[in-house]
């Protein structure tokens, strides 16, 4: 099993300050990193249109983007695989999904709250779908329910968009990622209609009265086909405990959460054979595998890995 710890790789300038706390805060993590060999991959989210954690996950699933595609195009067929619905579409058919989201104004501009933070029910999602369905006639778009968070979208034949993942968009101003070109005008027109419908929906008003954000928009992403995925990887354990504090740059909380994770998750692992670890950050990820043992007589010497060189680089 591979252990993926999202948020465990702060940016270099911060990592150089935090590394001095790791031996006391996370001794088991330090032990594992010392025993393994790390390979660092620096990512450009503005180019991938997804987070480094998602970049690694797509790599683990063997996704190959076509020349005109950003890496984020593979997130739609990947979600179908995760939902066990990958066989519901033809292998060579482009997969488009719409995530139910909330867009809120802020001092920095509009902010997107992804579906996983909205606690959506199936009944609410289906009520939204029922409300918008009559307005799809003549638009060229078709919607199909997949889960409380996601609908499958069949767009017009000539439609395409390069869309960032909601996880990436939620980390900054929405305007940085909102595509407003002629090609996406039909979709934007449909979203405007959707926003007016959801405002008047009884379910949305009930959520607002309960202090919960309602769904007021759809975020379209995808375009890649299922055949662009490779074999499904072996079992993964994905841990998101550090992700929020990393995004908020709350390093006191980050250290507290790391100490708890080190005690509950990593301590049992440190007592056994070196597992594979994946640590992700905002612009990079690292894969840490068991170090190859040297042949005798070099094996008489203790072998360690200078993990600090990639976890906290000097430049």
XYZ file of N, CA and C in Angstrom, residues 5 21-36 258-275 277 279 288 307:
117
model
N 0.216 11.469 1.892
C -0.061 12.476 2.924
C -0.110 13.832 2.244
N 11.702 21.656 13.718
C 10.720 21.112 14.664
C 10.402 19.644 14.405
N 10.779 19.124 13.245
C 10.336 17.783 12.871
C 10.873 16.670 13.764
N 12.161 16.676 14.173
C 12.625 15.554 15.011
C 11.814 15.364 16.281
N 11.335 16.448 16.874
C 10.542 16.317 18.093
C 9.065 16.126 17.781
N 8.556 16.829 16.763
C 7.132 16.774 16.445
C 6.754 15.490 15.729
N 7.596 15.035 14.811
C 7.262 13.872 13.978
C 8.472 12.950 13.845
N 8.902 12.341 14.935
C 10.094 11.474 14.870
C 9.911 10.264 13.961
N 8.703 9.740 13.869
C 8.478 8.573 13.012
C 8.542 8.944 11.540
N 8.041 10.131 11.190
C 8.168 10.596 9.816
C 9.639 10.778 9.460
N 10.402 11.391 10.339
C 11.834 11.580 10.092
C 12.526 10.232 9.913
N 12.160 9.261 10.743
C 12.753 7.922 10.625
C 12.460 7.304 9.261
N 11.218 7.414 8.815
C 10.847 6.829 7.529
C 11.543 7.548 6.375
N 11.605 8.863 6.448
C 12.261 9.618 5.384
C 13.757 9.310 5.344
N 14.341 9.075 6.502
C 15.769 8.745 6.566
C 16.050 7.391 5.940
N 15.106 6.455 6.065
C 15.309 5.113 5.529
C 15.002 5.011 4.039
N 14.246 5.962 3.508
C 13.822 5.874 2.115
C 14.613 6.773 1.185
N 0.362 17.351 12.447
C 1.439 16.437 12.066
C 1.832 15.544 13.241
N 1.899 16.115 14.441
C 2.251 15.324 15.620
C 1.223 14.223 15.855
N -0.059 14.539 15.686
C -1.110 13.530 15.872
C -1.020 12.458 14.795
N -0.808 12.869 13.566
C -0.679 11.912 12.464
C 0.544 11.014 12.674
N 1.623 11.601 13.150
C 2.847 10.834 13.395
C 2.609 9.762 14.452
N 1.840 10.114 15.477
C 1.589 9.185 16.579
C 0.626 8.075 16.179
N -0.433 8.425 15.448
C -1.493 7.453 15.187
C -1.295 6.633 13.919
N -0.664 7.238 12.900
C -0.532 6.576 11.602
C 0.887 6.105 11.330
N 1.853 6.984 11.553
C 3.220 6.673 11.134
C 3.991 5.830 12.136
N 3.656 5.919 13.414
C 4.376 5.125 14.420
C 4.298 3.628 14.135
N 3.117 3.065 13.835
C 3.073 1.631 13.505
C 3.850 1.298 12.234
N 3.866 2.210 11.275
C 4.599 1.957 10.032
C 6.103 1.961 10.260
N 6.557 2.844 11.153
C 7.994 2.960 11.401
C 8.568 1.710 12.046
N 7.700 0.915 12.686
C 8.171 -0.299 13.355
C 8.330 -1.471 12.398
N 7.842 -1.331 11.161
C 7.918 -2.420 10.200
C 8.758 -2.081 8.999
N 8.595 -2.822 7.901
C 9.339 -2.542 6.673
C 8.987 -1.150 6.140
N 9.944 -0.528 5.491
C 9.743 0.815 4.943
C 8.627 0.802 3.897
N 7.537 1.554 4.114
C 6.475 1.628 3.115
C 6.782 2.699 2.071
N 5.852 6.202 0.553
C 5.166 7.405 0.989
C 5.097 8.394 -0.161
N 4.327 12.553 -0.393
C 4.063 13.801 0.313
C 3.757 14.876 -0.723
N 8.567 8.740 -1.898
C 9.634 8.182 -1.061
C 9.477 6.674 -1.042
N 17.224 13.322 3.281
C 15.901 13.755 2.847
C 15.710 15.258 2.953
